[in-house]
Amino acid sequence: MNAPNATSTAEGRTAAGQLIICPMTRTHLRDIRRIDRLVYPRPWSMSLYLDELRRGGERVYRVACRRRPHGRPAGVVGYGGFMIVAGEGHITSVAVHPECQGQRVGARLMLELHREARRIDGLEALTLEVRASNDAAQRLYRWFGYAPVGTRKNYYRDGPRGREDALVMWCHDIDGDEQGERLDGIATALGVTEGACDTALGVTEGASNTALGAP
């Protein structure tokens, strides 16, 4: 996953608080694929994205857009989401445009994904994989309550030194009061004052989509 670290800064709070988060739709795919080419060695194809867009009931995916002065969204600067399998959520990706990394975009996306997960009846846990060498992303996930439970050997085959292990992390009891208080604290740290999901004005397509690639 491409994600900023969890260290709070005034600039980061301002940037995160000014984002608009909305469901991923076909209209976002051009911007998303542009981000993919910058951050992933092997990005997904357009056809795969379109297939995933049709799986709305099994997927929850969001995009982060800059907010124009009049409140409407500008271009996509990041995206992320999870799939639902056997009553558990698996975060597949949190990706941020390189020019916007370090501005808490990844944290803002994670916040909304967790808020959405808490709305799904019976969903009590989220899991993800992260590169063993990606300390910044691991700090971010720990901020949200994730803990490591094991590794997947040679999970990534496109690392700078060839194959790389993945650290498997889980966040349990996502529907509990403790996690709700954690999310409230993160929202305050990010300068987010909106409700559970600040949906972009003018977005009419409700389908959500999977983000690209394993974290």
mmCIF file with all atom_site columns, C-alpha atoms in Angstrom:
data_model
loop_
_atom_site.group_PDB
_atom_site.id
_atom_site.type_symbol
_atom_site.label_atom_id
_atom_site.label_alt_id
_atom_site.label_comp_id
_atom_site.label_asym_id
_atom_site.label_entity_id
_atom_site.label_seq_id
_atom_site.pdbx_PDB_ins_code
_atom_site.Cartn_x
_atom_site.Cartn_y
_atom_site.Cartn_z
_atom_site.occupancy
_atom_site.B_iso_or_equiv
_atom_site.pdbx_formal_charge
_atom_site.auth_seq_id
_atom_site.auth_comp_id
_atom_site.auth_asym_id
_atom_site.auth_atom_id
_atom_site.pdbx_PDB_model_num
ATOM 1   C CA . MET A 1 1   ? 0.000   0.000   0.000   1.00 0.00 ? 1   MET A CA 1
ATOM 2   C CA . ASN A 1 2   ? 1.040   3.555   -0.579  1.00 0.00 ? 2   ASN A CA 1
ATOM 3   C CA . ALA A 1 3   ? 0.159   5.524   2.516   1.00 0.00 ? 3   ALA A CA 1
ATOM 4   C CA . PRO A 1 4   ? 1.533   8.468   4.504   1.00 0.00 ? 4   PRO A CA 1
ATOM 5   C CA . ASN A 1 5   ? 2.782   7.956   8.028   1.00 0.00 ? 5   ASN A CA 1
ATOM 6   C CA . ALA A 1 6   ? 0.588   8.641   11.046  1.00 0.00 ? 6   ALA A CA 1
ATOM 7   C CA . THR A 1 7   ? 2.548   11.606  12.408  1.00 0.00 ? 7   THR A CA 1
ATOM 8   C CA . SER A 1 8   ? 0.158   14.553  12.744  1.00 0.00 ? 8   SER A CA 1
ATOM 9   C CA . THR A 1 9   ? 1.074   17.945  11.269  1.00 0.00 ? 9   THR A CA 1
ATOM 10  C CA . ALA A 1 10  ? -0.956  21.123  10.802  1.00 0.00 ? 10  ALA A CA 1
ATOM 11  C CA . GLU A 1 11  ? -0.452  20.900  7.028   1.00 0.00 ? 11  GLU A CA 1
ATOM 12  C CA . GLY A 1 12  ? -1.569  17.284  7.019   1.00 0.00 ? 12  GLY A CA 1
ATOM 13  C CA . ARG A 1 13  ? -4.681  18.044  9.069   1.00 0.00 ? 13  ARG A CA 1
ATOM 14  C CA . THR A 1 14  ? -5.633  20.843  6.701   1.00 0.00 ? 14  THR A CA 1
ATOM 15  C CA . ALA A 1 15  ? -5.101  18.716  3.584   1.00 0.00 ? 15  ALA A CA 1
ATOM 16  C CA . ALA A 1 16  ? -7.055  15.745  4.957   1.00 0.00 ? 16  ALA A CA 1
ATOM 17  C CA . GLY A 1 17  ? -9.880  17.923  6.213   1.00 0.00 ? 17  GLY A CA 1
ATOM 18  C CA . GLN A 1 18  ? -10.356 19.587  2.822   1.00 0.00 ? 18  GLN A CA 1
ATOM 19  C CA . LEU A 1 19  ? -10.775 16.364  0.853   1.00 0.00 ? 19  LEU A CA 1
ATOM 20  C CA . ILE A 1 20  ? -14.063 15.077  -0.511  1.00 0.00 ? 20  ILE A CA 1
ATOM 21  C CA . ILE A 1 21  ? -14.561 11.321  -0.177  1.00 0.00 ? 21  ILE A CA 1
ATOM 22  C CA . CYS A 1 22  ? -17.077 9.644   -2.470  1.00 0.00 ? 22  CYS A CA 1
ATOM 23  C CA . PRO A 1 23  ? -17.890 6.214   -3.938  1.00 0.00 ? 23  PRO A CA 1
ATOM 24  C CA . MET A 1 24  ? -15.694 5.097   -6.788  1.00 0.00 ? 24  MET A CA 1
ATOM 25  C CA . THR A 1 25  ? -17.446 5.174   -10.178 1.00 0.00 ? 25  THR A CA 1
ATOM 26  C CA . ARG A 1 26  ? -16.559 4.744   -13.850 1.00 0.00 ? 26  ARG A CA 1
ATOM 27  C CA . THR A 1 27  ? -15.954 8.478   -14.114 1.00 0.00 ? 27  THR A CA 1
ATOM 28  C CA . HIS A 1 28  ? -12.987 8.182   -11.740 1.00 0.00 ? 28  HIS A CA 1
ATOM 29  C CA . LEU A 1 29  ? -11.184 5.379   -13.553 1.00 0.00 ? 29  LEU A CA 1
ATOM 30  C CA . ARG A 1 30  ? -9.006  7.545   -15.791 1.00 0.00 ? 30  ARG A CA 1
ATOM 31  C CA . ASP A 1 31  ? -7.552  9.382   -12.782 1.00 0.00 ? 31  ASP A CA 1
ATOM 32  C CA . ILE A 1 32  ? -7.234  6.152   -10.818 1.00 0.00 ? 32  ILE A CA 1
ATOM 33  C CA . ARG A 1 33  ? -5.319  4.400   -13.564 1.00 0.00 ? 33  ARG A CA 1
ATOM 34  C CA . ARG A 1 34  ? -3.017  7.416   -13.836 1.00 0.00 ? 34  ARG A CA 1
ATOM 35  C CA . ILE A 1 35  ? -2.205  7.015   -10.128 1.00 0.00 ? 35  ILE A CA 1
ATOM 36  C CA . ASP A 1 36  ? -1.725  3.282   -10.607 1.00 0.00 ? 36  ASP A CA 1
ATOM 37  C CA . ARG A 1 37  ? 0.902   3.801   -13.288 1.00 0.00 ? 37  ARG A CA 1
ATOM 38  C CA . LEU A 1 38  ? 2.844   6.009   -10.885 1.00 0.00 ? 38  LEU A CA 1
ATOM 39  C CA . VAL A 1 39  ? 2.714   3.770   -7.816  1.00 0.00 ? 39  VAL A CA 1
ATOM 40  C CA . TYR A 1 40  ? 2.256   0.151   -8.975  1.00 0.00 ? 40  TYR A CA 1
ATOM 41  C CA . PRO A 1 41  ? 4.613   -1.921  -11.134 1.00 0.00 ? 41  PRO A CA 1
ATOM 42  C CA . ARG A 1 42  ? 1.697   -3.998  -12.431 1.00 0.00 ? 42  ARG A CA 1
ATOM 43  C CA . PRO A 1 43  ? -1.548  -1.997  -12.378 1.00 0.00 ? 43  PRO A CA 1
ATOM 44  C CA . TRP A 1 44  ? -4.936  -3.499  -13.061 1.00 0.00 ? 44  TRP A CA 1
ATOM 45  C CA . SER A 1 45  ? -6.524  -3.267  -16.506 1.00 0.00 ? 45  SER A CA 1
ATOM 46  C CA . MET A 1 46  ? -9.555  -1.174  -17.316 1.00 0.00 ? 46  MET A CA 1
ATOM 47  C CA . SER A 1 47  ? -11.606 -4.327  -17.919 1.00 0.00 ? 47  SER A CA 1
ATOM 48  C CA . LEU A 1 48  ? -10.816 -5.598  -14.442 1.00 0.00 ? 48  LEU A CA 1
ATOM 49  C CA . TYR A 1 49  ? -11.906 -2.293  -12.931 1.00 0.00 ? 49  TYR A CA 1
ATOM 50  C CA . LEU A 1 50  ? -15.163 -2.406  -14.872 1.00 0.00 ? 50  LEU A CA 1
ATOM 51  C CA . ASP A 1 51  ? -15.798 -5.946  -13.692 1.00 0.00 ? 51  ASP A CA 1
ATOM 52  C CA . GLU A 1 52  ? -15.230 -4.920  -10.093 1.00 0.00 ? 52  GLU A CA 1
ATOM 53  C CA . LEU A 1 53  ? -17.604 -1.980  -10.454 1.00 0.00 ? 53  LEU A CA 1
ATOM 54  C CA . ARG A 1 54  ? -20.347 -4.515  -11.041 1.00 0.00 ? 54  ARG A CA 1
ATOM 55  C CA . ARG A 1 55  ? -19.698 -6.154  -7.672  1.00 0.00 ? 55  ARG A CA 1
ATOM 56  C CA . GLY A 1 56  ? -21.128 -3.318  -5.606  1.00 0.00 ? 56  GLY A CA 1
ATOM 57  C CA . GLY A 1 57  ? -22.652 -5.558  -2.925  1.00 0.00 ? 57  GLY A CA 1
ATOM 58  C CA . GLU A 1 58  ? -19.319 -7.261  -2.284  1.00 0.00 ? 58  GLU A CA 1
ATOM 59  C CA . ARG A 1 59  ? -17.085 -4.205  -2.473  1.00 0.00 ? 59  ARG A CA 1
ATOM 60  C CA . VAL A 1 60  ? -16.705 -0.870  -0.688  1.00 0.00 ? 60  VAL A CA 1
ATOM 61  C CA . TYR A 1 61  ? -14.345 1.522   -2.472  1.00 0.00 ? 61  TYR A CA 1
ATOM 62  C CA . ARG A 1 62  ? -13.857 5.243   -2.147  1.00 0.00 ? 62  ARG A CA 1
ATOM 63  C CA . VAL A 1 63  ? -11.900 7.968   -3.899  1.00 0.00 ? 63  VAL A CA 1
ATOM 64  C CA . ALA A 1 64  ? -10.401 11.104  -2.377  1.00 0.00 ? 64  ALA A CA 1
ATOM 65  C CA . CYS A 1 65  ? -10.793 14.319  -4.387  1.00 0.00 ? 65  CYS A CA 1
ATOM 66  C CA . ARG A 1 66  ? -9.615  17.839  -3.749  1.00 0.00 ? 66  ARG A CA 1
ATOM 67  C CA . ARG A 1 67  ? -12.346 20.266  -2.813  1.00 0.00 ? 67  ARG A CA 1
ATOM 68  C CA . ARG A 1 68  ? -12.823 23.258  -5.125  1.00 0.00 ? 68  ARG A CA 1
ATOM 69  C CA . PRO A 1 69  ? -13.681 26.619  -3.483  1.00 0.00 ? 69  PRO A CA 1
ATOM 70  C CA . HIS A 1 70  ? -17.389 26.203  -4.299  1.00 0.00 ? 70  HIS A CA 1
ATOM 71  C CA . GLY A 1 71  ? -17.480 22.735  -2.743  1.00 0.00 ? 71  GLY A CA 1
ATOM 72  C CA . ARG A 1 72  ? -17.430 20.486  -5.795  1.00 0.00 ? 72  ARG A CA 1
ATOM 73  C CA . PRO A 1 73  ? -14.735 17.814  -6.267  1.00 0.00 ? 73  PRO A CA 1
ATOM 74  C CA . ALA A 1 74  ? -11.660 18.273  -8.437  1.00 0.00 ? 74  ALA A CA 1
ATOM 75  C CA . GLY A 1 75  ? -9.361  15.429  -9.554  1.00 0.00 ? 75  GLY A CA 1
ATOM 76  C CA . VAL A 1 76  ? -8.790  12.138  -7.749  1.00 0.00 ? 76  VAL A CA 1
ATOM 77  C CA . VAL A 1 77  ? -5.698  12.176  -5.507  1.00 0.00 ? 77  VAL A CA 1
ATOM 78  C CA . GLY A 1 78  ? -6.125  8.777   -3.875  1.00 0.00 ? 78  GLY A CA 1
ATOM 79  C CA . TYR A 1 79  ? -8.391  5.784   -3.512  1.00 0.00 ? 79  TYR A CA 1
ATOM 80  C CA . GLY A 1 80  ? -8.865  2.681   -1.437  1.00 0.00 ? 80  GLY A CA 1
ATOM 81  C CA . GLY A 1 81  ? -11.310 -0.019  -0.529  1.00 0.00 ? 81  GLY A CA 1
ATOM 82  C CA . PHE A 1 82  ? -12.102 -3.481  0.715   1.00 0.00 ? 82  PHE A CA 1
ATOM 83  C CA . MET A 1 83  ? -13.833 -6.631  -0.422  1.00 0.00 ? 83  MET A CA 1
ATOM 84  C CA . ILE A 1 84  ? -16.207 -8.620  1.766   1.00 0.00 ? 84  ILE A CA 1
ATOM 85  C CA . VAL A 1 85  ? -15.475 -12.341 1.980   1.00 0.00 ? 85  VAL A CA 1
ATOM 86  C CA . ALA A 1 86  ? -17.160 -14.752 4.397   1.00 0.00 ? 86  ALA A CA 1
ATOM 87  C CA . GLY A 1 87  ? -18.231 -11.963 6.716   1.00 0.00 ? 87  GLY A CA 1
ATOM 88  C CA . GLU A 1 88  ? -14.801 -10.317 6.888   1.00 0.00 ? 88  GLU A CA 1
ATOM 89  C CA . GLY A 1 89  ? -13.417 -7.260  5.131   1.00 0.00 ? 89  GLY A CA 1
ATOM 90  C CA . HIS A 1 90  ? -10.126 -7.447  3.254   1.00 0.00 ? 90  HIS A CA 1
ATOM 91  C CA . ILE A 1 91  ? -8.584  -4.092  2.423   1.00 0.00 ? 91  ILE A CA 1
ATOM 92  C CA . THR A 1 92  ? -7.113  -4.495  -1.032  1.00 0.00 ? 92  THR A CA 1
ATOM 93  C CA . SER A 1 93  ? -5.419  -1.149  -1.546  1.00 0.00 ? 93  SER A CA 1
ATOM 94  C CA . VAL A 1 94  ? -4.885  2.373   -0.317  1.00 0.00 ? 94  VAL A CA 1
ATOM 95  C CA . ALA A 1 95  ? -3.052  4.321   -3.028  1.00 0.00 ? 95  ALA A CA 1
ATOM 96  C CA . VAL A 1 96  ? -2.153  8.013   -3.088  1.00 0.00 ? 96  VAL A CA 1
ATOM 97  C CA . HIS A 1 97  ? -0.770  10.134  -5.925  1.00 0.00 ? 97  HIS A CA 1
ATOM 98  C CA . PRO A 1 98  ? 2.982   10.685  -5.286  1.00 0.00 ? 98  PRO A CA 1
ATOM 99  C CA . GLU A 1 99  ? 2.524   14.467  -5.248  1.00 0.00 ? 99  GLU A CA 1
ATOM 100 C CA . CYS A 1 100 ? -0.005  14.135  -2.413  1.00 0.00 ? 100 CYS A CA 1
ATOM 101 C CA . GLN A 1 101 ? 1.765   11.589  -0.239  1.00 0.00 ? 101 GLN A CA 1
ATOM 102 C CA . GLY A 1 102 ? 2.554   12.887  3.228   1.00 0.00 ? 102 GLY A CA 1
ATOM 103 C CA . GLN A 1 103 ? -0.670  14.952  3.294   1.00 0.00 ? 103 GLN A CA 1
ATOM 104 C CA . ARG A 1 104 ? -2.738  12.373  5.214   1.00 0.00 ? 104 ARG A CA 1
ATOM 105 C CA . VAL A 1 105 ? -4.777  11.317  2.185   1.00 0.00 ? 105 VAL A CA 1
ATOM 106 C CA . GLY A 1 106 ? -4.272  7.644   3.015   1.00 0.00 ? 106 GLY A CA 1
ATOM 107 C CA . ALA A 1 107 ? -5.391  8.219   6.605   1.00 0.00 ? 107 ALA A CA 1
ATOM 108 C CA . ARG A 1 108 ? -8.504  10.049  5.410   1.00 0.00 ? 108 ARG A CA 1
ATOM 109 C CA . LEU A 1 109 ? -9.396  7.157   3.122   1.00 0.00 ? 109 LEU A CA 1
ATOM 110 C CA . MET A 1 110 ? -8.820  4.619   5.886   1.00 0.00 ? 110 MET A CA 1
ATOM 111 C CA . LEU A 1 111 ? -11.090 6.616   8.176   1.00 0.00 ? 111 LEU A CA 1
ATOM 112 C CA . GLU A 1 112 ? -13.959 6.510   5.706   1.00 0.00 ? 112 GLU A CA 1
ATOM 113 C CA . LEU A 1 113 ? -13.423 2.828   4.922   1.00 0.00 ? 113 LEU A CA 1
ATOM 114 C CA . HIS A 1 114 ? -13.657 1.993   8.612   1.00 0.00 ? 114 HIS A CA 1
ATOM 115 C CA . ARG A 1 115 ? -16.739 4.135   9.023   1.00 0.00 ? 115 ARG A CA 1
ATOM 116 C CA . GLU A 1 116 ? -18.363 2.328   6.115   1.00 0.00 ? 116 GLU A CA 1
ATOM 117 C CA . ALA A 1 117 ? -17.359 -1.061  7.507   1.00 0.00 ? 117 ALA A CA 1
ATOM 118 C CA . ARG A 1 118 ? -19.090 -0.246  10.800  1.00 0.00 ? 118 ARG A CA 1
ATOM 119 C CA . ARG A 1 119 ? -22.365 0.194   8.895   1.00 0.00 ? 119 ARG A CA 1
ATOM 120 C CA . ILE A 1 120 ? -22.324 -3.357  7.503   1.00 0.00 ? 120 ILE A CA 1
ATOM 121 C CA . ASP A 1 121 ? -24.266 -5.797  9.667   1.00 0.00 ? 121 ASP A CA 1
ATOM 122 C CA . GLY A 1 122 ? -22.194 -8.733  10.820  1.00 0.00 ? 122 GLY A CA 1
ATOM 123 C CA . LEU A 1 123 ? -18.848 -7.308  9.710   1.00 0.00 ? 123 LEU A CA 1
ATOM 124 C CA . GLU A 1 124 ? -16.598 -7.380  12.764  1.00 0.00 ? 124 GLU A CA 1
ATOM 125 C CA . ALA A 1 125 ? -13.040 -7.434  11.409  1.00 0.00 ? 125 ALA A CA 1
ATOM 126 C CA . LEU A 1 126 ? -10.816 -6.029  8.682   1.00 0.00 ? 126 LEU A CA 1
ATOM 127 C CA . THR A 1 127 ? -7.532  -7.437  7.463   1.00 0.00 ? 127 THR A CA 1
ATOM 128 C CA . LEU A 1 128 ? -4.789  -6.430  5.032   1.00 0.00 ? 128 LEU A CA 1
ATOM 129 C CA . GLU A 1 129 ? -1.313  -7.264  3.807   1.00 0.00 ? 129 GLU A CA 1
ATOM 130 C CA . VAL A 1 130 ? 1.522   -4.752  3.800   1.00 0.00 ? 130 VAL A CA 1
ATOM 131 C CA . ARG A 1 131 ? 5.107   -4.987  2.654   1.00 0.00 ? 131 ARG A CA 1
ATOM 132 C CA . ALA A 1 132 ? 7.412   -6.008  5.484   1.00 0.00 ? 132 ALA A CA 1
ATOM 133 C CA . SER A 1 133 ? 9.674   -3.058  4.610   1.00 0.00 ? 133 SER A CA 1
ATOM 134 C CA . ASN A 1 134 ? 6.892   -0.439  4.559   1.00 0.00 ? 134 ASN A CA 1
ATOM 135 C CA . ASP A 1 135 ? 7.245   0.994   8.054   1.00 0.00 ? 135 ASP A CA 1
ATOM 136 C CA . ALA A 1 136 ? 5.224   4.129   7.284   1.00 0.00 ? 136 ALA A CA 1
ATOM 137 C CA . ALA A 1 137 ? 2.167   2.162   6.172   1.00 0.00 ? 137 ALA A CA 1
ATOM 138 C CA . GLN A 1 138 ? 2.452   -0.146  9.175   1.00 0.00 ? 138 GLN A CA 1
ATOM 139 C CA . ARG A 1 139 ? 2.431   2.860   11.514  1.00 0.00 ? 139 ARG A CA 1
ATOM 140 C CA . LEU A 1 140 ? -0.688  4.134   9.807   1.00 0.00 ? 140 LEU A CA 1
ATOM 141 C CA . TYR A 1 141 ? -2.499  0.812   10.200  1.00 0.00 ? 141 TYR A CA 1
ATOM 142 C CA . ARG A 1 142 ? -1.497  0.489   13.852  1.00 0.00 ? 142 ARG A CA 1
ATOM 143 C CA . TRP A 1 143 ? -3.049  3.928   14.382  1.00 0.00 ? 143 TRP A CA 1
ATOM 144 C CA . PHE A 1 144 ? -6.347  2.415   13.242  1.00 0.00 ? 144 PHE A CA 1
ATOM 145 C CA . GLY A 1 145 ? -5.983  -0.549  15.595  1.00 0.00 ? 145 GLY A CA 1
ATOM 146 C CA . TYR A 1 146 ? -4.365  -3.158  13.335  1.00 0.00 ? 146 TYR A CA 1
ATOM 147 C CA . ALA A 1 147 ? -1.962  -5.679  14.826  1.00 0.00 ? 147 ALA A CA 1
ATOM 148 C CA . PRO A 1 148 ? 0.368   -8.117  13.019  1.00 0.00 ? 148 PRO A CA 1
ATOM 149 C CA . VAL A 1 149 ? -0.549  -11.798 13.188  1.00 0.00 ? 149 VAL A CA 1
ATOM 150 C CA . GLY A 1 150 ? 1.931   -13.386 10.759  1.00 0.00 ? 150 GLY A CA 1
ATOM 151 C CA . THR A 1 151 ? 3.678   -13.150 7.407   1.00 0.00 ? 151 THR A CA 1
ATOM 152 C CA . ARG A 1 152 ? 3.154   -14.394 3.870   1.00 0.00 ? 152 ARG A CA 1
ATOM 153 C CA . LYS A 1 153 ? 6.467   -15.449 2.408   1.00 0.00 ? 153 LYS A CA 1
ATOM 154 C CA . ASN A 1 154 ? 7.404   -13.956 -0.980  1.00 0.00 ? 154 ASN A CA 1
ATOM 155 C CA . TYR A 1 155 ? 3.934   -12.411 -1.286  1.00 0.00 ? 155 TYR A CA 1
ATOM 156 C CA . TYR A 1 156 ? 5.248   -9.505  -3.350  1.00 0.00 ? 156 TYR A CA 1
ATOM 157 C CA . ARG A 1 157 ? 7.291   -10.315 -6.426  1.00 0.00 ? 157 ARG A CA 1
ATOM 158 C CA . ASP A 1 158 ? 8.013   -6.782  -7.581  1.00 0.00 ? 158 ASP A CA 1
ATOM 159 C CA . GLY A 1 159 ? 10.050  -5.359  -4.704  1.00 0.00 ? 159 GLY A CA 1
ATOM 160 C CA . PRO A 1 160 ? 13.316  -3.432  -5.120  1.00 0.00 ? 160 PRO A CA 1
ATOM 161 C CA . ARG A 1 161 ? 15.223  -6.559  -4.099  1.00 0.00 ? 161 ARG A CA 1
ATOM 162 C CA . GLY A 1 162 ? 12.994  -9.053  -5.826  1.00 0.00 ? 162 GLY A CA 1
ATOM 163 C CA . ARG A 1 163 ? 10.474  -10.993 -3.779  1.00 0.00 ? 163 ARG A CA 1
ATOM 164 C CA . GLU A 1 164 ? 9.367   -9.574  -0.461  1.00 0.00 ? 164 GLU A CA 1
ATOM 165 C CA . ASP A 1 165 ? 7.332   -10.900 2.466   1.00 0.00 ? 165 ASP A CA 1
ATOM 166 C CA . ALA A 1 166 ? 3.984   -9.418  3.454   1.00 0.00 ? 166 ALA A CA 1
ATOM 167 C CA . LEU A 1 167 ? 3.003   -8.681  7.015   1.00 0.00 ? 167 LEU A CA 1
ATOM 168 C CA . VAL A 1 168 ? -0.591  -9.775  7.713   1.00 0.00 ? 168 VAL A CA 1
ATOM 169 C CA . MET A 1 169 ? -2.464  -7.392  10.011  1.00 0.00 ? 169 MET A CA 1
ATOM 170 C CA . TRP A 1 170 ? -5.944  -7.602  11.548  1.00 0.00 ? 170 TRP A CA 1
ATOM 171 C CA . CYS A 1 171 ? -8.278  -5.103  13.164  1.00 0.00 ? 171 CYS A CA 1
ATOM 172 C CA . HIS A 1 172 ? -10.945 -6.861  15.247  1.00 0.00 ? 172 HIS A CA 1
ATOM 173 C CA . ASP A 1 173 ? -14.138 -5.595  16.896  1.00 0.00 ? 173 ASP A CA 1
ATOM 174 C CA . ILE A 1 174 ? -14.494 -2.824  14.316  1.00 0.00 ? 174 ILE A CA 1
ATOM 175 C CA . ASP A 1 175 ? -18.137 -2.397  15.332  1.00 0.00 ? 175 ASP A CA 1
ATOM 176 C CA . GLY A 1 176 ? -17.340 -1.851  19.016  1.00 0.00 ? 176 GLY A CA 1
ATOM 177 C CA . ASP A 1 177 ? -17.398 1.293   21.147  1.00 0.00 ? 177 ASP A CA 1
ATOM 178 C CA . GLU A 1 178 ? -13.617 1.312   21.570  1.00 0.00 ? 178 GLU A CA 1
ATOM 179 C CA . GLN A 1 179 ? -13.074 1.398   17.819  1.00 0.00 ? 179 GLN A CA 1
ATOM 180 C CA . GLY A 1 180 ? -15.695 4.113   17.471  1.00 0.00 ? 180 GLY A CA 1
ATOM 181 C CA . GLU A 1 181 ? -13.813 6.257   19.965  1.00 0.00 ? 181 GLU A CA 1
ATOM 182 C CA . ARG A 1 182 ? -10.569 5.557   18.123  1.00 0.00 ? 182 ARG A CA 1
ATOM 183 C CA . LEU A 1 183 ? -12.081 6.738   14.834  1.00 0.00 ? 183 LEU A CA 1
ATOM 184 C CA . ASP A 1 184 ? -13.441 9.868   16.486  1.00 0.00 ? 184 ASP A CA 1
ATOM 185 C CA . GLY A 1 185 ? -9.948  10.650  17.753  1.00 0.00 ? 185 GLY A CA 1
ATOM 186 C CA . ILE A 1 186 ? -8.431  10.088  14.318  1.00 0.00 ? 186 ILE A CA 1
ATOM 187 C CA . ALA A 1 187 ? -11.065 12.320  12.718  1.00 0.00 ? 187 ALA A CA 1
ATOM 188 C CA . THR A 1 188 ? -10.178 15.086  15.174  1.00 0.00 ? 188 THR A CA 1
ATOM 189 C CA . ALA A 1 189 ? -6.476  14.657  14.439  1.00 0.00 ? 189 ALA A CA 1
ATOM 190 C CA . LEU A 1 190 ? -7.174  14.922  10.709  1.00 0.00 ? 190 LEU A CA 1
ATOM 191 C CA . GLY A 1 191 ? -9.348  17.986  11.075  1.00 0.00 ? 191 GLY A CA 1
ATOM 192 C CA . VAL A 1 192 ? -12.382 16.142  9.712   1.00 0.00 ? 192 VAL A CA 1
ATOM 193 C CA . THR A 1 193 ? -15.641 17.705  10.846  1.00 0.00 ? 193 THR A CA 1
ATOM 194 C CA . GLU A 1 194 ? -18.056 16.111  8.354   1.00 0.00 ? 194 GLU A CA 1
ATOM 195 C CA . GLY A 1 195 ? -20.340 13.230  9.111   1.00 0.00 ? 195 GLY A CA 1
ATOM 196 C CA . ALA A 1 196 ? -19.588 9.603   8.431   1.00 0.00 ? 196 ALA A CA 1
ATOM 197 C CA . CYS A 1 197 ? -19.076 10.159  4.706   1.00 0.00 ? 197 CYS A CA 1
ATOM 198 C CA . ASP A 1 198 ? -18.709 13.520  2.988   1.00 0.00 ? 198 ASP A CA 1
ATOM 199 C CA . THR A 1 199 ? -20.135 12.539  -0.377  1.00 0.00 ? 199 THR A CA 1
ATOM 200 C CA . ALA A 1 200 ? -19.140 14.753  -3.279  1.00 0.00 ? 200 ALA A CA 1
ATOM 201 C CA . LEU A 1 201 ? -21.761 17.037  -4.743  1.00 0.00 ? 201 LEU A CA 1
ATOM 202 C CA . GLY A 1 202 ? -22.940 16.052  -8.177  1.00 0.00 ? 202 GLY A CA 1
ATOM 203 C CA . VAL A 1 203 ? -22.055 12.356  -7.854  1.00 0.00 ? 203 VAL A CA 1
ATOM 204 C CA . THR A 1 204 ? -25.041 10.310  -8.955  1.00 0.00 ? 204 THR A CA 1
ATOM 205 C CA . GLU A 1 205 ? -23.568 6.867   -9.572  1.00 0.00 ? 205 GLU A CA 1
ATOM 206 C CA . GLY A 1 206 ? -23.765 4.835   -6.386  1.00 0.00 ? 206 GLY A CA 1
ATOM 207 C CA . ALA A 1 207 ? -21.690 1.787   -7.312  1.00 0.00 ? 207 ALA A CA 1
ATOM 208 C CA . SER A 1 208 ? -18.396 1.317   -5.562  1.00 0.00 ? 208 SER A CA 1
ATOM 209 C CA . ASN A 1 209 ? -15.339 -0.439  -6.890  1.00 0.00 ? 209 ASN A CA 1
ATOM 210 C CA . THR A 1 210 ? -12.243 -2.226  -5.816  1.00 0.00 ? 210 THR A CA 1
ATOM 211 C CA . ALA A 1 211 ? -8.909  -0.475  -5.776  1.00 0.00 ? 211 ALA A CA 1
ATOM 212 C CA . LEU A 1 212 ? -5.993  -1.948  -7.568  1.00 0.00 ? 212 LEU A CA 1
ATOM 213 C CA . GLY A 1 213 ? -3.437  -4.401  -6.369  1.00 0.00 ? 213 GLY A CA 1
ATOM 214 C CA . ALA A 1 214 ? -2.645  -5.954  -3.018  1.00 0.00 ? 214 ALA A CA 1
ATOM 215 C CA . PRO A 1 215 ? -1.547  -3.521  -0.299  1.00 0.00 ? 215 PRO A CA 1
#
